[in-house]
Amino acid sequence: MLGICRGRRKFLAASLSLLCIPAITWIYLFSGSFEDGKPVSLSPLESQAHSPRYTASSQRERESLEVRMREVEEENRALRRQLSLAQGRAPSHRRGNHSKTYSMEEGTGDSENLRAGIVAGNSSECGQQPVVEKCETIHVAIVCAGYNASRDVVTLVKSVLFHRRNPLHFHLIADSIAEQILATLFQTWMVPAVRVDFYNADELKSEVSWIPNKHYSGIYGLMKLVLTKTLPANLERVIVLDTDITFATDIAELWAVFHKFKGQQVLGLVENQSDWYLGNLWKNHRPWPALGRGYNTGVILLLLDKLRKMKWEQMWRLTAERELMGMLSTSLADQDIFNAVIKQNPFLVYQLPCFWNVQLSDHTRSEQCYRDVSDLKVIHWNSPKKLRVKNKHVEFFRNLYLTFLEYDGNLLRRELFGCPSEADVNSENLQKQLSELDEDDLCYEFRRERFTVHRTHLYFLHYEYEPAADSTDVTLVAQLSMDRLQMLEAICKHWEGPISLALYLSDAEAQQFLRYAQGSEVLMSRHNVGYHIVYKEGQFYPVNLLRNVAMKHISTPYMFLSDIDFLPMYGLYEYLSFDFSQTLSPIISCKTTVPNTCL
């Protein structure tokens, strides 16, 4: 806003200059055109005709005067160019210095349709424009459940961390599976100025289980409705994101939009970019009520304190009960209920510019939200097809997504200079131990490796295990790197019981493994195999760490520990299970005849 006002002052100053300079010039020329009370001609021919005293000195004066006139004309033309540029340039957001983060961009505060394009409506006023302070903590809430969603959250978090300049506080509403995976991941990731809190999603099921839902997200797709009740009472505002979101800019820019809310606006949403709520996608299509095209809930700005005062819990429940009497179920989970509430109370919503939620679903009109790469802020893969969605620019979006998918997460462990962070006991102890090492020691690299904390992603693929009734089950435990990947199918064919594997991979190799596993019928038919990714760091292969990770995450009373190169004979799993049922006591022993094999 301050930049806009300065621009207007420059515009007025330039206009006055453009008007005054010609006037001053002609006054100067008029006064200088008289010599001893007689007019002096500007043309040499005229002067020769009218003045017999034409001399070389007067000719030089006239030539210098002509040069000055040409300079004035050039200055006028330059001023005109500046004015035309100033008039043609829209008042856009400007980045401040490093002591501040981002001032707010143009947005829309009404319910106009998507026709506004990239920058819609809402003119700005002169005055102090609110910005995000350098060390202000940004709060982000994400609902996450299951193994696949946990993988998606990692990519989302990478894109946020890559661009961020502020401390972050993630509020993860997660089931027991996602909490185990993500708690271990963030604990071993050790990213400075990042705090993570978990909220048990299973305890919230009773709040929304009464709502029939046809959306593929299931019951967890309704849990955004209860965030005012779930999140801490002292939390005033939060950005709510779907797991299939990719950021292409600093999230602080989105956080700054909160300052543009006025009156009773408590929800910041982007208009839906498909015709779903218009009801014309197919014959007899009957969507939930919505204001115009409706709003997409993949990205939401929530003013929690005001929502609580408005009794949001009662508001959405009454609306859902009323609409379910005719609709019977939701088709788009929480989005249907949010839109029904907004339809009855349009004053609640602040419409975000559509580049804050570029929706890549079928029947989308998202190409109207951007003209250039710099226009993109947030990409939303809100189609069940995900990366296979049909879009004329899908290759560009897919490459952007894959960039973060395969990006080395260790590079995101960077400090935010100038921002005090909460003391992490583990991090402080690690730094103290590293400082005590002697760099001149010949074994320095090996000693340093002992203190390396490797980022760990447990249960990278879907995992299911039903324990044996007689508690005599046994798990095969092994560790491997990328060059032993071809052994997995053979081991799965020879061993029918549960398997726990630790894989030492880079971020890019982890995605190669994912594609390999998803393309293998043998591996996809086995759900009792736990794949635990330990991400590469340093120059050594941490064999003991890998074994410990694989051993720690077994669900059976017995384990069969072996190197990945050893192929168990057919029927070994059944034989060992029967043997344990006879002994009825845990056996942990090492076979001296076969090295690296323990039972």
Coordinates of C-alpha atoms in Angstrom, one line a residue:
M1 CA 0.0 0.0 0.0
L2 CA 2.9 2.3 0.9
G3 CA 4.5 1.6 -2.5
I4 CA 1.2 2.4 -4.2
C5 CA 1.0 5.8 -2.5
R6 CA 4.6 6.6 -3.4
G7 CA 3.8 5.7 -7.0
R8 CA 0.9 8.1 -7.0
R9 CA 3.0 10.9 -5.6
K10 CA 5.6 10.2 -8.3
F11 CA 2.9 10.3 -10.9
L12 CA 1.7 13.8 -9.7
A13 CA 5.2 15.2 -9.5
A14 CA 6.0 13.9 -13.0
S15 CA 2.7 15.4 -14.3
L16 CA 3.5 18.9 -12.9
S17 CA 7.1 18.6 -14.3
L18 CA 5.7 17.8 -17.7
L19 CA 3.5 20.9 -17.6
C20 CA 6.0 23.3 -16.0
I21 CA 9.1 22.6 -18.0
P22 CA 7.7 23.7 -21.4
A23 CA 6.3 26.9 -19.9
I24 CA 9.6 27.7 -18.2
T25 CA 11.4 26.9 -21.4
W26 CA 9.3 29.3 -23.5
I27 CA 9.6 32.1 -21.0
Y28 CA 13.3 31.6 -21.0
L29 CA 13.4 31.6 -24.8
F30 CA 11.0 34.6 -25.0
S31 CA 13.1 36.7 -22.6
G32 CA 16.4 35.6 -24.3
S33 CA 15.0 36.5 -27.8
F34 CA 15.4 40.2 -27.2
E35 CA 18.8 42.0 -27.5
D36 CA 18.8 45.6 -26.3
G37 CA 15.0 45.6 -26.6
K38 CA 15.0 44.2 -30.1
P39 CA 13.9 40.8 -31.0
V40 CA 16.6 38.3 -32.0
S41 CA 15.7 35.8 -34.6
L42 CA 16.5 32.1 -33.9
S43 CA 17.3 31.4 -37.5
P44 CA 20.7 32.4 -39.0
L45 CA 19.0 33.4 -42.2
E46 CA 16.5 35.6 -40.5
S47 CA 19.2 37.3 -38.4
Q48 CA 21.2 38.0 -41.5
A49 CA 18.2 39.6 -43.1
H50 CA 17.2 41.7 -40.2
S51 CA 20.5 42.5 -38.4
P52 CA 23.6 43.8 -40.1
R53 CA 25.6 43.0 -37.0
Y54 CA 25.5 39.3 -37.4
T55 CA 28.7 38.0 -35.8
A56 CA 30.2 34.6 -35.0
S57 CA 29.5 35.2 -31.3
S58 CA 25.8 35.6 -31.7
Q59 CA 25.7 32.5 -34.0
R60 CA 27.3 30.4 -31.2
E61 CA 24.7 31.6 -28.7
R62 CA 21.8 30.7 -31.0
E63 CA 23.4 27.2 -31.7
S64 CA 23.7 26.6 -28.0
L65 CA 20.1 27.7 -27.5
E66 CA 19.0 25.2 -30.1
V67 CA 20.9 22.5 -28.4
R68 CA 19.2 23.4 -25.1
M69 CA 15.8 23.2 -26.8
R70 CA 16.5 19.8 -28.1
E71 CA 17.6 18.6 -24.6
V72 CA 14.4 19.9 -23.2
E73 CA 12.4 18.1 -25.8
E74 CA 14.2 14.9 -25.0
E75 CA 13.5 15.3 -21.3
N76 CA 9.8 15.9 -22.1
R77 CA 9.7 12.7 -24.2
A78 CA 11.3 10.7 -21.3
L79 CA 8.8 12.1 -18.9
R80 CA 5.9 11.1 -21.2
R81 CA 7.3 7.6 -21.4
Q82 CA 7.5 7.3 -17.6
L83 CA 4.0 8.6 -17.2
S84 CA 2.6 6.1 -19.8
L85 CA 4.4 3.3 -17.9
A86 CA 3.0 4.5 -14.6
Q87 CA -0.5 4.6 -16.0
G88 CA -0.3 1.2 -17.6
R89 CA 1.1 -0.6 -14.6
A90 CA -1.4 -2.0 -12.1
P91 CA -0.8 -1.4 -8.4
S92 CA 1.0 -4.6 -7.6
H93 CA 2.5 -5.9 -4.4
R94 CA 6.0 -5.1 -3.6
R95 CA 8.5 -7.0 -1.5
G96 CA 10.0 -5.3 1.4
N97 CA 13.5 -5.6 2.8
H98 CA 14.7 -8.5 4.9
S99 CA 13.5 -7.1 8.1
K100 CA 9.9 -7.6 6.9
T101 CA 8.6 -10.5 4.9
Y102 CA 5.9 -9.6 2.4
S103 CA 3.3 -6.9 2.0
M104 CA -0.1 -8.1 0.8
E105 CA -1.0 -8.5 -2.8
E106 CA -4.3 -7.4 -4.4
G107 CA -7.2 -9.7 -3.5
T108 CA -10.9 -9.9 -3.7
G109 CA -13.1 -9.4 -0.7
D110 CA -16.4 -10.0 -2.3
S111 CA -18.2 -12.9 -4.0
E112 CA -17.6 -12.0 -7.6
N113 CA -17.2 -14.8 -10.1
L114 CA -13.9 -16.1 -11.5
R115 CA -14.1 -13.7 -14.5
A116 CA -11.7 -11.4 -12.6
G117 CA -8.8 -13.5 -13.8
I118 CA -5.4 -13.2 -12.0
V119 CA -5.9 -10.0 -10.1
A120 CA -9.6 -9.4 -9.2
G121 CA -11.5 -6.6 -7.7
N122 CA -10.9 -4.9 -4.3
S123 CA -9.1 -1.7 -4.7
S124 CA -6.6 -0.6 -2.1
E125 CA -6.4 2.5 0.0
C126 CA -3.5 4.6 1.0
G127 CA -2.2 4.1 4.5
Q128 CA 0.0 1.7 6.4
Q129 CA -0.2 -1.7 4.8
P130 CA 0.1 -4.7 7.3
V131 CA 2.9 -7.1 6.7
V132 CA 4.2 -10.3 8.2
E133 CA 7.0 -9.7 10.7
K134 CA 10.2 -11.5 10.1
C135 CA 10.0 -13.8 13.1
E136 CA 6.2 -14.1 13.3
T137 CA 5.1 -17.8 13.6
I138 CA 2.8 -19.1 10.9
H139 CA 0.3 -21.7 11.9
V140 CA -0.7 -24.5 9.4
A141 CA -3.3 -27.2 10.0
I142 CA -3.4 -30.4 8.0
V143 CA -5.7 -33.4 8.3
C144 CA -3.7 -36.6 7.5
A145 CA -4.7 -40.2 7.8
G146 CA -3.0 -43.4 6.5
Y147 CA 0.2 -44.4 4.8
N148 CA -0.4 -42.7 1.4
A149 CA -1.5 -39.4 2.9
S150 CA 1.6 -39.4 5.0
R151 CA 3.8 -39.5 1.9
D152 CA 1.8 -36.6 0.4
V153 CA 2.3 -34.5 3.5
V154 CA 6.1 -34.8 3.2
T155 CA 6.0 -33.3 -0.3
L156 CA 3.7 -30.5 0.9
V157 CA 6.0 -29.7 3.8
K158 CA 9.0 -29.7 1.5
S159 CA 7.5 -27.1 -0.8
V160 CA 6.6 -24.9 2.2
L161 CA 10.0 -25.2 3.8
F162 CA 11.8 -24.5 0.5
H163 CA 10.2 -21.0 0.2
R164 CA 9.6 -20.1 3.9
R165 CA 11.3 -17.3 5.8
N166 CA 9.3 -17.5 9.0
P167 CA 9.0 -20.0 11.9
L168 CA 6.3 -22.6 11.3
H169 CA 4.0 -24.4 13.6
F170 CA 2.3 -27.4 12.0
H171 CA -1.0 -28.7 13.6
L172 CA -1.5 -32.2 12.3
I173 CA -4.9 -33.9 12.8
A174 CA -3.7 -37.5 12.3
D175 CA -4.8 -41.1 13.0
S176 CA -2.5 -43.4 14.9
I177 CA -0.7 -44.6 11.7
A178 CA 0.1 -41.1 10.4
E179 CA 1.1 -39.9 13.8
Q180 CA 3.6 -42.7 14.2
I181 CA 5.1 -42.0 10.7
L182 CA 5.2 -38.2 10.8
A183 CA 6.3 -38.0 14.5
T184 CA 9.4 -40.1 13.7
L185 CA 10.0 -38.2 10.4
F186 CA 9.9 -34.7 12.0
Q187 CA 11.9 -35.9 15.1
T188 CA 14.7 -37.2 12.8
W189 CA 14.4 -34.3 10.3
M190 CA 15.4 -31.8 13.0
V191 CA 14.4 -28.7 10.9
P192 CA 15.1 -25.4 12.9
A193 CA 12.2 -23.1 13.7
V194 CA 9.6 -25.8 13.0
R195 CA 7.2 -27.1 15.7
V196 CA 4.8 -29.9 15.2
D197 CA 1.8 -30.8 17.4
F198 CA -0.5 -33.8 16.8
Y199 CA -4.2 -34.2 17.5
N200 CA -5.9 -37.6 17.6
A201 CA -8.2 -37.8 14.6
D202 CA -9.8 -41.0 15.9
E203 CA -11.2 -39.1 18.9
L204 CA -12.9 -36.7 16.5
K205 CA -14.7 -39.3 14.4
S206 CA -17.8 -39.1 16.6
E207 CA -18.1 -35.4 15.8
V208 CA -18.6 -36.1 12.0
S209 CA -19.4 -39.8 11.7
W210 CA -23.2 -39.0 11.5
I211 CA -22.6 -37.3 8.1
P212 CA -22.9 -39.7 5.1
N213 CA -20.0 -38.9 2.8
K214 CA -19.3 -40.3 -0.8
H215 CA -16.0 -38.5 -1.2
Y216 CA -12.8 -40.7 -1.5
S217 CA -11.3 -39.0 1.6
G218 CA -13.9 -40.7 3.8
I219 CA -14.6 -39.6 7.3
Y220 CA -11.3 -37.7 7.5
G221 CA -12.5 -35.4 4.8
L222 CA -15.0 -33.9 7.2
M223 CA -12.7 -33.0 10.1
K224 CA -11.9 -29.5 9.0
L225 CA -15.3 -28.6 10.2
V226 CA -14.3 -29.2 13.8
L227 CA -11.0 -27.3 13.9
T228 CA -12.4 -24.6 16.1
K229 CA -13.0 -27.2 18.7
T230 CA -9.8 -29.3 18.1
L231 CA -7.1 -26.6 17.9
P232 CA -5.9 -24.7 21.1
A233 CA -8.3 -22.1 22.4
N234 CA -5.6 -19.4 22.3
L235 CA -4.9 -20.0 18.6
E236 CA -6.5 -17.1 16.7
R237 CA -5.8 -17.9 13.1
V238 CA -4.6 -20.8 11.0
I239 CA -4.0 -21.7 7.4
V240 CA -5.7 -25.1 6.6
L241 CA -4.3 -27.1 3.7
D242 CA -5.1 -30.4 1.9
T243 CA -2.4 -32.9 1.6
D244 CA -2.4 -32.7 -2.2
I245 CA -1.1 -29.1 -2.2
T246 CA 2.2 -27.8 -3.6
F247 CA 3.4 -24.3 -2.7
A248 CA 5.3 -22.2 -5.3
T249 CA 5.9 -19.2 -3.1
D250 CA 6.5 -18.2 0.5
I251 CA 3.5 -19.1 2.7
A252 CA 4.0 -15.8 4.5
E253 CA 2.4 -14.1 1.5
L254 CA -0.8 -16.1 2.2
W255 CA -0.6 -15.4 5.9
A256 CA -0.5 -11.7 5.3
V257 CA -3.9 -11.9 3.6
F258 CA -5.5 -12.2 7.1
H259 CA -4.9 -8.5 7.6
K260 CA -7.3 -7.8 4.7
F261 CA -10.3 -9.4 6.4
K262 CA -13.0 -6.8 7.3
G263 CA -16.2 -6.9 9.3
Q264 CA -17.5 -10.4 9.9
Q265 CA -15.2 -12.1 7.3
V266 CA -13.8 -15.2 9.0
L267 CA -13.2 -17.6 6.0
G268 CA -10.6 -17.0 3.3
L269 CA -11.4 -19.2 0.3
V270 CA -10.7 -19.4 -3.5
E271 CA -13.7 -19.8 -5.8
N272 CA -14.2 -23.2 -7.2
Q273 CA -12.7 -23.4 -10.7
S274 CA -15.1 -26.1 -12.1
D275 CA -18.8 -26.0 -12.9
W276 CA -19.6 -28.6 -10.2
Y277 CA -21.9 -26.3 -8.1
L278 CA -23.6 -24.9 -11.2
G279 CA -25.2 -28.3 -11.7
N280 CA -24.6 -28.6 -15.4
L281 CA -21.9 -31.2 -15.6
W282 CA -24.3 -34.0 -16.5
K283 CA -28.0 -34.6 -16.7
N284 CA -29.8 -34.6 -13.3
H285 CA -26.7 -33.4 -11.5
R286 CA -27.9 -32.0 -8.2
P287 CA -25.1 -30.4 -6.1
W288 CA -25.3 -28.9 -2.7
P289 CA -26.3 -25.3 -2.5
A290 CA -23.5 -22.8 -3.1
L291 CA -22.9 -19.1 -3.8
G292 CA -22.3 -18.9 -7.5
R293 CA -19.6 -21.4 -8.4
G294 CA -19.0 -22.1 -4.8
Y295 CA -15.7 -22.3 -3.0
N296 CA -12.9 -24.8 -2.8
T297 CA -11.7 -25.9 0.6
G298 CA -8.2 -27.1 -0.3
V299 CA -6.8 -23.8 1.0
I300 CA -8.6 -22.1 3.9
L301 CA -7.8 -19.1 6.0
L302 CA -9.6 -19.5 9.3
L303 CA -10.1 -16.7 11.9
L304 CA -10.6 -19.1 14.8
D305 CA -11.3 -16.6 17.5
K306 CA -14.1 -14.9 15.6
L307 CA -15.5 -18.3 14.4
R308 CA -15.8 -19.4 18.0
K309 CA -17.6 -16.2 19.0
M310 CA -20.0 -16.8 16.1
K311 CA -20.8 -20.3 17.4
W312 CA -19.4 -21.9 14.3
E313 CA -20.0 -25.4 15.7
Q314 CA -23.7 -24.8 15.9
M315 CA -23.9 -23.0 12.6
W316 CA -22.5 -25.8 10.4
R317 CA -24.3 -28.5 12.3
L318 CA -27.7 -26.9 11.8
T319 CA -27.0 -26.3 8.1
A320 CA -25.7 -29.9 7.5
E321 CA -28.8 -31.4 9.2
R322 CA -31.1 -29.3 7.1
E323 CA -29.5 -30.0 3.8
L324 CA -29.0 -33.7 4.5
M325 CA -32.7 -34.1 4.7
G326 CA -32.9 -33.6 1.0
M327 CA -29.3 -34.4 -0.2
L328 CA -28.9 -37.6 1.9
S329 CA -25.1 -37.4 1.7
T330 CA -22.2 -35.2 0.9
S331 CA -20.3 -35.6 -2.4
L332 CA -17.3 -33.4 -1.7
A333 CA -17.0 -33.9 2.1
D334 CA -16.5 -30.7 4.1
Q335 CA -16.6 -28.5 1.0
D336 CA -20.3 -29.1 0.5
I337 CA -21.1 -28.0 4.1
F338 CA -18.8 -25.0 4.0
N339 CA -20.6 -23.8 0.8
A340 CA -24.0 -24.4 2.2
V341 CA -23.1 -22.2 5.2
I342 CA -21.7 -19.5 3.0
K343 CA -24.8 -19.6 0.8
Q344 CA -26.8 -18.6 3.9
N345 CA -24.2 -16.3 5.3
P346 CA -22.2 -14.7 2.4
F347 CA -20.7 -12.1 4.7
L348 CA -18.5 -14.8 6.3
V349 CA -16.2 -15.3 3.2
Y350 CA -13.3 -13.3 1.9
Q351 CA -12.6 -14.4 -1.6
L352 CA -8.9 -15.0 -2.2
P353 CA -7.3 -14.5 -5.7
C354 CA -7.6 -17.7 -7.6
F355 CA -3.8 -18.2 -7.9
W356 CA -3.8 -19.2 -4.2
N357 CA -5.6 -22.4 -5.2
V358 CA -5.0 -23.4 -8.8
Q359 CA -7.2 -26.5 -9.0
L360 CA -6.0 -29.3 -11.4
S361 CA -9.2 -31.4 -11.5
D362 CA -11.2 -32.4 -14.5
H363 CA -13.6 -29.8 -15.9
T364 CA -11.4 -27.1 -14.3
R365 CA -11.0 -23.5 -15.5
S366 CA -7.7 -23.0 -13.7
E367 CA -5.8 -21.7 -16.7
Q368 CA -7.6 -18.4 -16.2
C369 CA -5.7 -17.9 -12.9
Y370 CA -2.2 -17.5 -14.4
R371 CA -0.6 -16.0 -17.5
D372 CA 3.0 -16.7 -16.4
V373 CA 5.0 -18.9 -14.1
S374 CA 5.4 -16.0 -11.7
D375 CA 1.6 -15.9 -11.2
L376 CA 1.5 -19.4 -9.6
K377 CA 1.2 -19.5 -5.8
V378 CA -0.4 -22.8 -4.9
I379 CA -1.1 -25.8 -7.0
H380 CA -3.9 -28.2 -5.9
W381 CA -4.0 -31.7 -7.2
N382 CA -7.7 -32.1 -6.3
S383 CA -8.5 -34.9 -8.7
P384 CA -8.6 -38.7 -7.8
K385 CA -6.3 -39.0 -10.9
K386 CA -3.7 -36.7 -9.2
L387 CA -0.7 -36.5 -11.6
R388 CA -2.6 -38.1 -14.4
V389 CA -5.2 -35.4 -14.5
K390 CA -6.0 -33.8 -17.9
N391 CA -4.7 -30.3 -18.2
K392 CA -3.0 -28.5 -21.1
H393 CA -0.2 -27.4 -18.7
V394 CA 0.0 -30.6 -16.7
E395 CA 3.6 -31.3 -17.7
F396 CA 4.8 -28.1 -16.2
F397 CA 2.8 -28.7 -13.0
R398 CA 4.0 -32.3 -12.8
N399 CA 7.6 -31.3 -13.1
L400 CA 7.2 -28.7 -10.4
Y401 CA 5.7 -31.3 -8.1
L402 CA 8.4 -33.9 -8.9
T403 CA 11.0 -31.3 -8.1
F404 CA 9.9 -31.2 -4.4
L405 CA 9.1 -34.9 -4.4
E406 CA 12.8 -35.8 -5.1
Y407 CA 14.3 -32.8 -3.4
D408 CA 16.9 -33.7 -0.7
G409 CA 15.1 -32.9 2.5
N410 CA 18.4 -32.6 4.4
L411 CA 19.1 -29.3 2.5
L412 CA 16.0 -27.8 4.3
R413 CA 17.7 -28.0 7.7
R414 CA 18.7 -24.3 7.5
E415 CA 18.6 -21.8 10.2
L416 CA 16.4 -18.7 10.2
F417 CA 18.9 -16.0 11.0
G418 CA 17.8 -13.4 13.5
C419 CA 14.9 -15.4 14.8
P420 CA 15.1 -16.9 18.3
S421 CA 13.9 -20.5 18.3
E422 CA 12.8 -22.8 21.0
A423 CA 15.7 -24.8 22.5
D424 CA 15.8 -28.4 21.3
V425 CA 17.6 -30.6 23.8
N426 CA 18.5 -33.2 21.3
S427 CA 19.9 -30.7 18.9
E428 CA 21.9 -28.9 21.6
N429 CA 23.4 -32.2 22.9
L430 CA 24.3 -33.1 19.3
Q431 CA 26.1 -29.9 18.7
K432 CA 27.9 -30.2 22.0
Q433 CA 29.1 -33.7 21.1
L434 CA 30.2 -32.6 17.7
S435 CA 32.2 -29.7 19.1
E436 CA 34.1 -32.0 21.4
L437 CA 35.5 -34.1 18.5
D438 CA 39.1 -33.5 17.4
E439 CA 39.1 -32.7 13.7
D440 CA 42.8 -33.7 13.5
D441 CA 41.9 -37.2 14.6
L442 CA 42.4 -39.8 11.8
C443 CA 39.1 -41.3 12.7
Y444 CA 37.2 -38.0 12.8
E445 CA 34.8 -38.8 10.0
F446 CA 33.9 -42.2 11.6
R447 CA 33.4 -40.6 15.0
R448 CA 31.3 -37.8 13.5
E449 CA 29.1 -40.4 11.7
R450 CA 28.1 -41.8 15.1
F451 CA 26.2 -38.6 15.8
T452 CA 24.5 -38.2 12.4
V453 CA 20.7 -38.3 12.7
H454 CA 19.3 -39.9 9.6
R455 CA 15.8 -38.7 8.5
T456 CA 13.5 -41.8 8.7
H457 CA 10.2 -42.4 7.0
L458 CA 8.5 -45.5 8.5
Y459 CA 6.0 -47.6 6.6
F460 CA 6.6 -45.9 3.2
L461 CA 4.0 -48.2 1.7
H462 CA 0.7 -49.5 2.9
Y463 CA 1.1 -52.1 5.7
E464 CA -1.4 -54.6 7.2
Y465 CA -0.6 -57.3 9.7
E466 CA -2.9 -59.7 11.6
P467 CA -1.0 -61.4 14.5
A468 CA -1.2 -65.2 14.7
A469 CA -3.7 -66.6 17.2
D470 CA -1.0 -68.7 19.0
S471 CA 1.5 -65.8 19.2
T472 CA 4.2 -67.8 17.4
D473 CA 4.7 -65.6 14.3
V474 CA 8.1 -64.6 13.1
T475 CA 9.2 -61.6 11.0
L476 CA 12.1 -61.6 8.5
V477 CA 14.3 -58.6 9.1
A478 CA 16.8 -57.2 6.5
Q479 CA 18.4 -54.0 5.3
L480 CA 19.4 -53.0 1.8
S481 CA 20.4 -50.2 -0.6
M482 CA 19.2 -49.4 -4.1
D483 CA 21.5 -51.8 -5.8
R484 CA 19.8 -54.8 -4.0
L485 CA 16.3 -53.8 -5.0
Q486 CA 16.0 -56.8 -7.3
M487 CA 16.1 -59.2 -4.4
L488 CA 12.7 -58.0 -3.0
E489 CA 10.4 -60.0 -5.3
A490 CA 12.4 -63.2 -4.8
I491 CA 12.3 -62.9 -1.0
C492 CA 8.6 -62.2 -1.0
K493 CA 8.1 -65.3 -3.0
H494 CA 10.2 -67.5 -0.6
W495 CA 8.9 -65.9 2.6
E496 CA 5.1 -65.7 3.1
G497 CA 5.2 -64.2 6.6
P498 CA 5.7 -60.6 7.7
I499 CA 8.8 -58.8 6.6
S500 CA 10.5 -55.7 8.0
L501 CA 13.0 -53.9 5.6
A502 CA 15.1 -50.9 6.1
L503 CA 16.1 -49.2 2.8
Y504 CA 19.0 -46.7 2.7
L505 CA 18.0 -44.3 -0.1
S506 CA 18.1 -40.7 -1.2
D507 CA 14.9 -38.8 -1.8
A508 CA 15.1 -39.4 -5.5
E509 CA 15.9 -43.1 -5.0
A510 CA 12.9 -43.4 -2.7
Q511 CA 10.6 -42.3 -5.5
Q512 CA 12.3 -44.8 -7.9
F513 CA 11.6 -47.5 -5.3
L514 CA 8.0 -46.4 -5.0
R515 CA 7.5 -46.6 -8.8
Y516 CA 9.2 -50.0 -8.8
A517 CA 7.0 -51.4 -6.0
Q518 CA 3.8 -50.0 -7.5
G519 CA 4.6 -51.6 -10.8
S520 CA 5.3 -55.0 -9.3
E521 CA 2.4 -57.4 -8.9
V522 CA 4.4 -59.5 -6.4
L523 CA 5.1 -56.6 -4.1
M524 CA 1.7 -55.0 -4.4
S525 CA 0.0 -58.3 -3.4
R526 CA 1.9 -58.3 -0.1
H527 CA 0.6 -56.0 2.6
N528 CA 2.5 -57.5 5.5
V529 CA 5.9 -56.0 4.3
G530 CA 7.0 -52.9 6.2
Y531 CA 9.3 -50.7 4.1
H532 CA 11.2 -48.2 6.2
I533 CA 13.2 -45.5 4.4
V534 CA 16.4 -44.2 6.1
Y535 CA 17.5 -41.3 4.0
K536 CA 21.1 -41.0 2.9
E537 CA 23.4 -38.6 4.7
G538 CA 27.2 -38.7 4.9
Q539 CA 29.6 -41.0 3.1
F540 CA 29.2 -44.3 5.1
Y541 CA 26.6 -47.1 5.0
P542 CA 25.1 -47.2 8.5
V543 CA 24.5 -50.9 8.6
N544 CA 23.8 -51.1 12.4
L545 CA 21.4 -48.2 12.3
L546 CA 19.5 -49.8 9.4
R547 CA 19.2 -53.1 11.3
N548 CA 18.0 -51.4 14.4
V549 CA 15.3 -49.5 12.5
A550 CA 14.0 -52.7 10.9
M551 CA 14.2 -54.6 14.2
K552 CA 12.4 -51.9 16.1
H553 CA 9.3 -52.0 14.0
I554 CA 8.2 -55.6 14.0
S555 CA 4.9 -56.8 15.5
T556 CA 5.8 -60.4 16.2
P557 CA 7.5 -62.1 19.2
Y558 CA 10.2 -63.6 16.9
M559 CA 12.4 -62.3 14.2
F560 CA 14.6 -63.9 11.6
L561 CA 17.5 -61.6 11.0
S562 CA 19.4 -62.0 7.7
D563 CA 21.3 -60.1 5.0
I564 CA 19.4 -59.2 1.9
D565 CA 21.6 -61.4 -0.3
F566 CA 20.5 -64.6 1.5
L567 CA 17.4 -66.2 0.0
P568 CA 15.4 -68.3 2.5
M569 CA 14.3 -71.7 1.3
Y570 CA 10.7 -72.3 0.4
G571 CA 8.7 -73.3 3.5
L572 CA 11.2 -71.8 6.0
Y573 CA 8.5 -69.5 7.4
E574 CA 6.1 -72.3 8.1
Y575 CA 8.8 -74.5 9.6
L576 CA 10.0 -71.8 12.0
S577 CA 6.5 -70.9 13.1
F578 CA 5.8 -74.6 13.8
D579 CA 9.1 -74.9 15.7
F580 CA 8.2 -71.9 17.9
S581 CA 4.8 -73.3 18.7
Q582 CA 6.5 -76.4 20.1
T583 CA 9.1 -74.6 22.2
L584 CA 6.6 -71.9 23.4
S585 CA 9.4 -69.6 24.4
P586 CA 11.2 -66.8 22.5
I587 CA 14.5 -67.9 21.0
I588 CA 17.2 -65.4 20.1
S589 CA 20.3 -67.2 18.9
C590 CA 22.9 -66.8 16.1
K591 CA 23.7 -69.5 13.6
T592 CA 27.4 -69.8 13.6
T593 CA 27.4 -71.8 10.4
V594 CA 25.7 -69.0 8.5
P595 CA 27.3 -65.6 9.2
N596 CA 25.0 -62.6 9.6
T597 CA 21.9 -64.7 10.3
C598 CA 20.2 -64.6 13.6
L599 CA 17.1 -66.4 15.0

